Structures are given as structure tokens and as C-alpha cells.
Short mmCIF file of C-alpha atoms in Angstrom, two decimals:
data_model
loop_
_atom_site.label_atom_id
_atom_site.label_comp_id
_atom_site.label_asym_id
_atom_site.label_seq_id
_atom_site.Cartn_x
_atom_site.Cartn_y
_atom_site.Cartn_z
CA MET F 216 37.48 -67.70 -24.44
CA PRO F 217 37.86 -66.35 -27.97
CA ASP F 218 38.74 -68.90 -30.64
CA TRP F 219 41.35 -66.76 -32.39
CA ALA F 220 42.52 -69.47 -34.79
CA THR F 221 39.04 -70.09 -36.16
CA PHE F 222 38.40 -66.37 -36.39
CA ALA F 223 41.64 -65.83 -38.32
CA VAL F 224 40.95 -68.66 -40.77
CA ALA F 225 37.35 -67.56 -41.35
CA THR F 226 38.33 -63.90 -41.78
CA VAL F 227 41.12 -64.68 -44.23
CA ALA F 228 38.73 -66.97 -46.13
CA LEU F 229 36.17 -64.16 -46.27
CA THR F 230 38.85 -61.79 -47.60
CA LEU F 231 39.90 -64.25 -50.31
CA LEU F 232 36.26 -64.80 -51.23
CA LEU F 233 35.80 -61.04 -51.48
CA LEU F 234 38.82 -60.73 -53.78
CA PHE F 235 37.53 -63.59 -55.93
CA PHE F 236 34.15 -61.96 -56.40
CA THR F 237 35.83 -58.60 -56.97
CA ARG F 238 37.82 -60.10 -59.84
CA ARG F 239 34.74 -61.79 -61.24
CA SER F 240 32.74 -58.56 -61.01
CA GLN F 241 35.54 -56.70 -62.74
CA ARG F 242 35.25 -59.01 -65.74
CA ILE F 243 31.50 -58.46 -65.87
CA LEU F 244 31.96 -54.69 -65.67
CA GLU F 245 34.47 -54.79 -68.53
CA ARG F 246 31.80 -56.32 -70.76
CA ALA F 247 28.79 -54.45 -69.42
CA ARG F 248 26.86 -51.64 -71.05
CA PHE F 249 26.10 -48.94 -68.48
CA VAL F 250 22.90 -46.93 -68.64
CA ASP F 251 21.33 -44.67 -66.07
CA SER F 252 18.02 -45.57 -64.44
CA ARG F 253 16.08 -43.86 -67.23
CA GLY F 254 17.64 -46.13 -69.83
CA ASP F 255 20.07 -43.54 -71.19
CA ALA F 256 23.79 -44.08 -71.62
CA PRO F 257 25.93 -42.06 -69.23
CA GLY F 258 26.21 -38.45 -70.31
CA GLY F 259 29.28 -36.47 -71.24
CA ASP F 260 29.59 -34.98 -67.78
CA ARG F 261 29.77 -38.49 -66.33
CA ALA F 262 32.45 -39.60 -68.74
CA GLY F 263 34.86 -36.72 -68.50
CA GLY F 264 33.25 -34.13 -70.80
CA ALA F 265 31.43 -30.95 -69.89
CA ALA F 266 27.82 -31.17 -68.81
CA GLY F 267 25.40 -30.54 -71.60
CA GLU F 268 27.52 -32.12 -74.34
CA GLY F 269 24.85 -34.76 -74.79
CA HIS F 270 24.83 -38.50 -74.19
CA ARG F 271 27.60 -40.75 -75.33
CA THR F 272 26.85 -44.40 -75.85
CA ALA F 273 28.38 -46.95 -73.54
CA ASP F 274 29.96 -48.54 -76.62
CA ALA F 275 31.86 -45.31 -77.26
CA ASP F 276 33.19 -45.44 -73.71
CA LEU F 277 34.41 -48.97 -74.28
CA THR F 278 35.96 -48.53 -77.72
CA GLN F 279 37.32 -44.99 -77.82
CA GLY F 280 41.08 -45.11 -78.32
CA VAL F 281 41.12 -48.93 -78.29
CA ASP F 282 42.41 -50.74 -81.36
CA ARG F 283 40.02 -53.66 -81.58
CA PRO F 284 37.03 -54.73 -83.68
CA ARG F 285 33.80 -52.99 -82.81
CA ASP F 286 31.23 -55.26 -81.21
CA THR F 287 28.04 -55.05 -83.25
CA ASP F 288 25.97 -57.56 -81.31
CA HIS F 289 25.24 -56.51 -77.70
CA ARG F 290 22.68 -59.16 -76.86
CA ASP F 291 25.18 -61.19 -74.82
CA ARG F 292 26.44 -58.16 -72.86
CA PRO F 293 24.84 -57.35 -69.50
CA VAL F 294 23.10 -53.99 -69.18
CA LEU F 295 23.59 -52.37 -65.78
CA THR F 296 21.71 -49.38 -64.42
CA THR F 297 22.85 -46.91 -61.79
CA ARG F 298 20.27 -48.05 -59.25
CA LEU F 299 21.12 -51.69 -59.84
CA LEU F 300 24.79 -51.00 -59.17
CA LEU F 301 24.02 -49.01 -56.01
CA ALA F 302 21.59 -51.64 -54.73
CA ASN F 303 24.05 -54.43 -55.46
CA ALA F 304 26.81 -52.62 -53.55
CA ALA F 305 24.56 -52.07 -50.54
CA VAL F 306 23.15 -55.61 -50.44
CA SER F 307 26.38 -57.51 -51.13
CA GLN F 308 28.48 -55.47 -48.71
CA GLY F 309 25.74 -55.54 -46.10
CA PHE F 310 25.56 -59.32 -46.34
CA ALA F 311 29.34 -59.59 -46.01
CA LEU F 312 29.26 -57.30 -42.96
CA ALA F 313 26.61 -59.49 -41.34
CA LEU F 314 28.71 -62.57 -42.10
CA LEU F 315 31.76 -60.97 -40.49
CA ALA F 316 29.72 -60.08 -37.41
CA ALA F 317 28.48 -63.69 -37.25
CA ILE F 318 32.07 -64.96 -37.42
CA ALA F 319 33.09 -62.69 -34.55
CA TRP F 320 30.07 -63.79 -32.50
CA TRP F 321 30.62 -67.50 -33.20
CA THR F 322 34.28 -67.33 -32.21
CA ALA F 323 33.58 -65.11 -29.16
CA VAL F 324 35.89 -62.35 -30.34
CA PRO F 325 35.04 -59.23 -28.32
CA ALA F 326 33.83 -56.16 -30.15
CA SER F 327 36.54 -54.09 -28.48
CA ALA F 328 39.19 -56.10 -30.37
CA LEU F 329 37.68 -54.74 -33.58
CA GLY F 330 37.64 -51.21 -32.20
CA VAL F 331 33.92 -51.12 -31.43
CA GLY F 332 32.08 -50.34 -28.22
CA GLY F 333 35.00 -49.58 -25.97
CA THR F 334 38.72 -49.07 -25.69
CA HIS F 335 40.83 -51.29 -27.93
CA PRO F 336 43.07 -53.49 -25.73
CA THR F 337 46.34 -52.33 -27.34
CA LEU F 338 45.71 -49.58 -29.92
CA GLY F 339 44.87 -45.91 -29.52
CA ALA F 340 46.07 -43.04 -27.38
CA PRO F 341 44.44 -42.55 -23.96
CA ALA F 342 43.14 -39.15 -25.06
CA VAL F 343 41.19 -40.80 -27.87
CA ALA F 344 39.88 -43.56 -25.62
CA SER F 345 38.35 -40.96 -23.33
CA LEU F 346 36.32 -39.37 -26.13
CA GLU F 347 32.57 -39.86 -26.36
CA PRO F 348 31.15 -41.51 -29.50
CA ARG F 349 30.48 -38.14 -31.12
CA GLY F 350 34.14 -37.29 -30.53
CA HIS F 351 35.16 -40.35 -32.56
CA VAL F 352 32.78 -39.28 -35.32
CA ALA F 353 34.24 -35.76 -35.32
CA LEU F 354 37.74 -37.21 -35.45
CA GLY F 355 36.73 -39.33 -38.43
CA VAL F 356 35.24 -36.32 -40.24
CA VAL F 357 38.42 -34.29 -39.80
CA ALA F 358 40.62 -37.18 -40.94
CA GLY F 359 38.30 -37.86 -43.87
CA VAL F 360 38.44 -34.25 -45.05
CA VAL F 361 42.24 -34.29 -44.90
CA LEU F 362 42.45 -37.61 -46.78
CA ALA F 363 39.89 -36.45 -49.34
CA ALA F 364 41.89 -33.28 -49.98
CA GLY F 365 44.99 -35.36 -50.53
CA ASN F 366 43.06 -37.70 -52.81
CA GLN F 367 41.80 -34.79 -54.93
CA ALA F 368 45.28 -33.26 -55.11
CA SER F 369 46.71 -36.61 -56.25
CA ALA F 370 44.00 -36.90 -58.92
CA ARG F 371 44.79 -33.43 -60.26
CA LEU F 372 48.50 -34.19 -60.31
CA GLY F 373 47.86 -37.47 -62.10
CA ALA F 374 45.67 -35.74 -64.68
CA ARG F 375 48.41 -33.19 -65.38
CA VAL F 376 50.96 -35.90 -66.14
CA GLY F 377 48.46 -38.01 -68.04
CA VAL F 378 48.13 -40.75 -65.44
CA ALA F 379 44.94 -41.39 -63.48
CA PRO F 380 42.97 -44.33 -62.07
CA SER F 381 40.04 -45.68 -64.06
CA THR F 382 36.83 -43.88 -63.14
CA ARG F 383 34.44 -45.93 -65.27
CA LEU F 384 32.77 -47.65 -62.33
CA ARG F 385 32.39 -44.40 -60.39
CA GLU F 386 30.82 -42.75 -63.43
CA ALA F 387 28.43 -45.67 -63.89
CA MET F 388 27.35 -45.41 -60.23
CA ALA F 389 26.95 -41.63 -60.40
CA PRO F 390 23.39 -40.63 -59.41
CA THR F 391 21.11 -38.90 -61.89
CA ASP F 392 18.36 -37.72 -59.51
CA ARG F 393 17.73 -36.98 -55.83
CA GLY F 394 16.55 -40.49 -55.08
CA GLU F 395 19.78 -42.01 -56.37
CA TRP F 396 21.85 -39.47 -54.46
CA ALA F 397 19.98 -40.47 -51.30
CA LEU F 398 20.61 -44.15 -52.09
CA LEU F 399 24.29 -43.48 -52.69
CA LEU F 400 25.05 -41.17 -49.75
CA GLY F 401 22.56 -42.61 -47.27
CA VAL F 402 22.81 -46.34 -47.95
CA ALA F 403 25.46 -47.62 -50.36
CA LEU F 404 28.47 -45.58 -49.21
CA PRO F 405 27.85 -46.06 -45.45
CA VAL F 406 27.46 -49.82 -45.90
CA VAL F 407 30.56 -50.08 -48.10
CA ALA F 408 32.66 -48.04 -45.66
CA GLY F 409 31.32 -50.00 -42.70
CA PHE F 410 32.09 -53.41 -44.15
CA GLU F 411 35.48 -52.58 -45.63
CA GLU F 412 36.72 -50.96 -42.45
CA ALA F 413 35.30 -53.72 -40.25
CA LEU F 414 37.17 -56.28 -42.36
CA PHE F 415 40.46 -54.61 -43.26
CA ARG F 416 40.99 -52.50 -40.16
CA GLY F 417 38.79 -54.03 -37.46
CA ALA F 418 39.31 -57.75 -38.16
CA LEU F 419 42.53 -58.07 -40.14
CA THR F 420 44.37 -55.47 -38.02
CA GLY F 421 42.74 -54.92 -34.64
CA ALA F 422 41.46 -58.40 -33.87
CA LEU F 423 44.45 -60.32 -35.21
CA LEU F 424 46.73 -58.03 -33.21
CA VAL F 425 44.90 -58.93 -30.00
CA GLY F 426 44.75 -62.63 -30.82
CA PHE F 427 48.31 -63.18 -32.04
CA ALA F 428 50.38 -60.22 -30.77
CA VAL F 429 51.66 -59.44 -34.27
CA ASP F 430 53.35 -56.14 -35.11
CA PRO F 431 50.40 -53.83 -35.89
CA TRP F 432 52.19 -52.21 -38.83
CA LEU F 433 52.79 -55.60 -40.43
CA LEU F 434 49.04 -56.18 -40.24
CA VAL F 435 48.36 -52.67 -41.58
CA VAL F 436 50.58 -53.29 -44.62
CA ALA F 437 49.14 -56.75 -45.33
CA SER F 438 45.54 -55.57 -45.00
CA SER F 439 46.25 -52.50 -47.14
CA ILE F 440 47.58 -54.70 -49.95
CA ALA F 441 44.37 -56.75 -49.80
CA PHE F 442 42.36 -53.51 -49.64
CA GLY F 443 44.07 -52.25 -52.78
CA LEU F 444 43.48 -55.51 -54.65
CA GLY F 445 39.82 -55.25 -53.70
CA HIS F 446 39.63 -52.12 -55.89
CA GLY F 447 40.76 -53.82 -59.07
CA ALA F 448 37.94 -52.23 -61.09
CA GLN F 449 39.88 -48.94 -60.87
CA GLY F 450 42.84 -50.35 -62.79
CA PRO F 451 46.47 -50.85 -61.71
CA LEU F 452 46.93 -47.23 -60.62
CA GLY F 453 43.62 -47.35 -58.77
CA ILE F 454 44.84 -50.40 -56.87
CA ALA F 455 47.96 -48.49 -55.84
CA VAL F 456 45.94 -45.43 -54.78
CA ALA F 457 43.51 -47.58 -52.79
CA GLY F 458 46.44 -49.34 -51.15
CA GLY F 459 47.84 -45.96 -50.11
CA LEU F 460 44.47 -44.95 -48.69
CA GLY F 461 44.41 -48.25 -46.82
CA LEU F 462 47.77 -47.42 -45.25
CA ALA F 463 46.48 -44.02 -44.15
CA LEU F 464 43.30 -45.49 -42.69
CA GLY F 465 45.35 -48.22 -41.03
CA GLY F 466 47.57 -45.58 -39.46
CA LEU F 467 44.47 -43.75 -38.20
CA PHE F 468 43.18 -46.99 -36.71
CA VAL F 469 46.50 -47.69 -34.96
CA ALA F 470 46.53 -44.15 -33.58
CA THR F 471 42.93 -44.19 -32.37
CA GLY F 472 41.89 -47.82 -31.90
CA SER F 473 38.47 -46.62 -33.04
CA LEU F 474 36.61 -48.40 -35.84
CA PRO F 475 33.88 -45.71 -35.99
CA ALA F 476 36.54 -43.06 -36.65
CA VAL F 477 37.99 -44.89 -39.65
CA VAL F 478 34.53 -45.79 -40.99
CA VAL F 479 33.53 -42.12 -40.95
CA ALA F 480 36.84 -41.09 -42.55
CA HIS F 481 36.40 -43.70 -45.29
CA TYR F 482 32.82 -42.54 -45.92
CA VAL F 483 33.89 -38.89 -46.18
CA VAL F 484 36.59 -39.75 -48.75
CA ASN F 485 34.12 -41.67 -50.91
CA ALA F 486 31.37 -39.07 -50.57
CA VAL F 487 33.69 -36.22 -51.51
CA GLU F 488 34.86 -38.20 -54.54
CA PHE F 489 31.33 -38.51 -55.87
CA VAL F 490 30.17 -35.02 -54.97
CA ALA F 491 33.28 -33.38 -56.42
CA HIS F 492 33.28 -35.26 -59.70
CA GLU F 493 29.79 -36.54 -60.44
CA ARG F 494 27.32 -33.89 -59.28
CA PRO F 495 26.01 -31.55 -62.02
CA GLY F 496 28.67 -28.96 -62.66
CA GLY F 497 31.32 -30.92 -60.74
CA VAL F 498 34.93 -31.06 -61.85
CA SER F 499 36.17 -33.82 -64.12
CA VAL F 500 39.62 -34.76 -62.91
CA GLY F 501 41.19 -37.97 -64.10
CA SER F 502 38.09 -39.20 -65.90
CA GLU F 503 38.43 -42.29 -68.01
CA ARG F 504 38.28 -41.84 -71.77
CA GLY F 505 38.66 -45.36 -72.97
#
């Protein structure tokens, strides 16, 4: 028999631990100097300017438009490269995903309760349950494209009114060569999407619904708030935007009961964000200037 109480306590503890490390990482990122893997500071196209404008220093990114003394001694500030950030995201999120899987195994929570490997006991329409795995993937792609389009439209609207989430972390993680693009699209983003959806949708929504018969939308709202807080590096508006995306992904999970579908949708949203804004010649909507 599943030990739902232990699973709930362990999952909530893992979520709180994630939020703690997110806050701690945010403080490090605020102090860090970002360089690409060649040792150069991020270029103008990665900080909101047109490609070919030349490199801006990371110090300029940190101090532009900010009324504070300029830091002349950088020896105590961490220097982070693009590949280091991508590798850290893949390793840390992969470890957390393995830990979540171990919690589910230890407490005997069935994979179907998380929306994996079969029909969810309570969520999803019968038409979705009858789909083959590739059907769930296709469903996730379609949903991801729709959500990505809405995300891009919101970014453009925010830029027009002078309000946009912080993009500093995205710009720092933006690849500079084919190898880094492969690392981003083939490793880091799939792992991030897999862990975040397994935690916020699979565990905190699907599994807790099965174990405690709670209103699924109450779980969707609660997990979306935590999901938004987990994106604190994007600033207050970024937290709100991420929370809204969490609600949309939660709604997709309730409608389908399929974790693979929401993982794919999440991946598509993130991939489109990078490809649209950070590839050479990409648009620069809502880029951070300070």
C-alpha cells in the first residue's frame, strides 16, 4: 500500500528545499560576472542590443541605470560561464528528479498517480487515455506551441508598456556555439522540464490528488504559486508570468492526466524562448538593461 503521508511530507520538503536553493542561487547570480565559454562578456545581442554591436562587460549589465557605487574590485565575485550554468542546471535538476523518483519508489506511490506509464486514476479525458505515447507527445507539442505563442505575445506587450521580466539569467545561459546549443536543447532543457513537471504537476498535483482526494484545482493553484516562486531569478514580474504558465500547465495536466504531455509542452515553451531571443539574429523582446 502506498504511504501517502510520507510521500506528501517528503515531496513538500523537497519543494521547500528547492525554493531555498533557488533563493540562494539568485543571490549568487546577482553578484556574479557572466562570461561566455570563451571568456568574453555576453555580447550586445545577448543583452538586448543588436548583434554586432560588440561586447559589453558584465559590470555594465549590473550597473547600467543603477544609482550605486561602482564595484572596482571583482576578486570576490564569482565568474560563471555559459557551459557551467548549463551543466549545473542539468546536474542539479537531474539529481532532484532522481531523488523524487526514489521518494515515490520508497513510499510505493504508483507511477500512474504521477501521470506516467498508464491512465491516471482520476484525471484526463478517456479520449486522451486511449492515445499511444506518441499521441501524448504530439499533444504536448501542440500545447507547447500555443503556450509559447502566448508567452511571446505577452513579452511583446510588456515591452511596449515598459514592463518585462528579467532576462539576465536567460542571456547568461544563451549558447555561443553548436556544442552549447546541443547541451541546452538536448540535455539541460529536457532535464529541467522533466523535473519541474514531475514535481509540480506529477507529485504535487496528480499524486496528492490520488492520495488525499483534494480538489485538483486547489492543488494546481498551490503548485503554481510554488512554481512561480521557483523562478525568482526572473524578478517579481517573472514570478507572476511563471505562475501563470504553471496554471496553464496544471490545467493541461488536469485535462490529460499525462505527465509526458506537460513535460513536452514545458520543453517547447523554454526552447522557443531561447531560439526566438538568443539565437544569432533573434528578436530582443523584453531584454534586461540593468
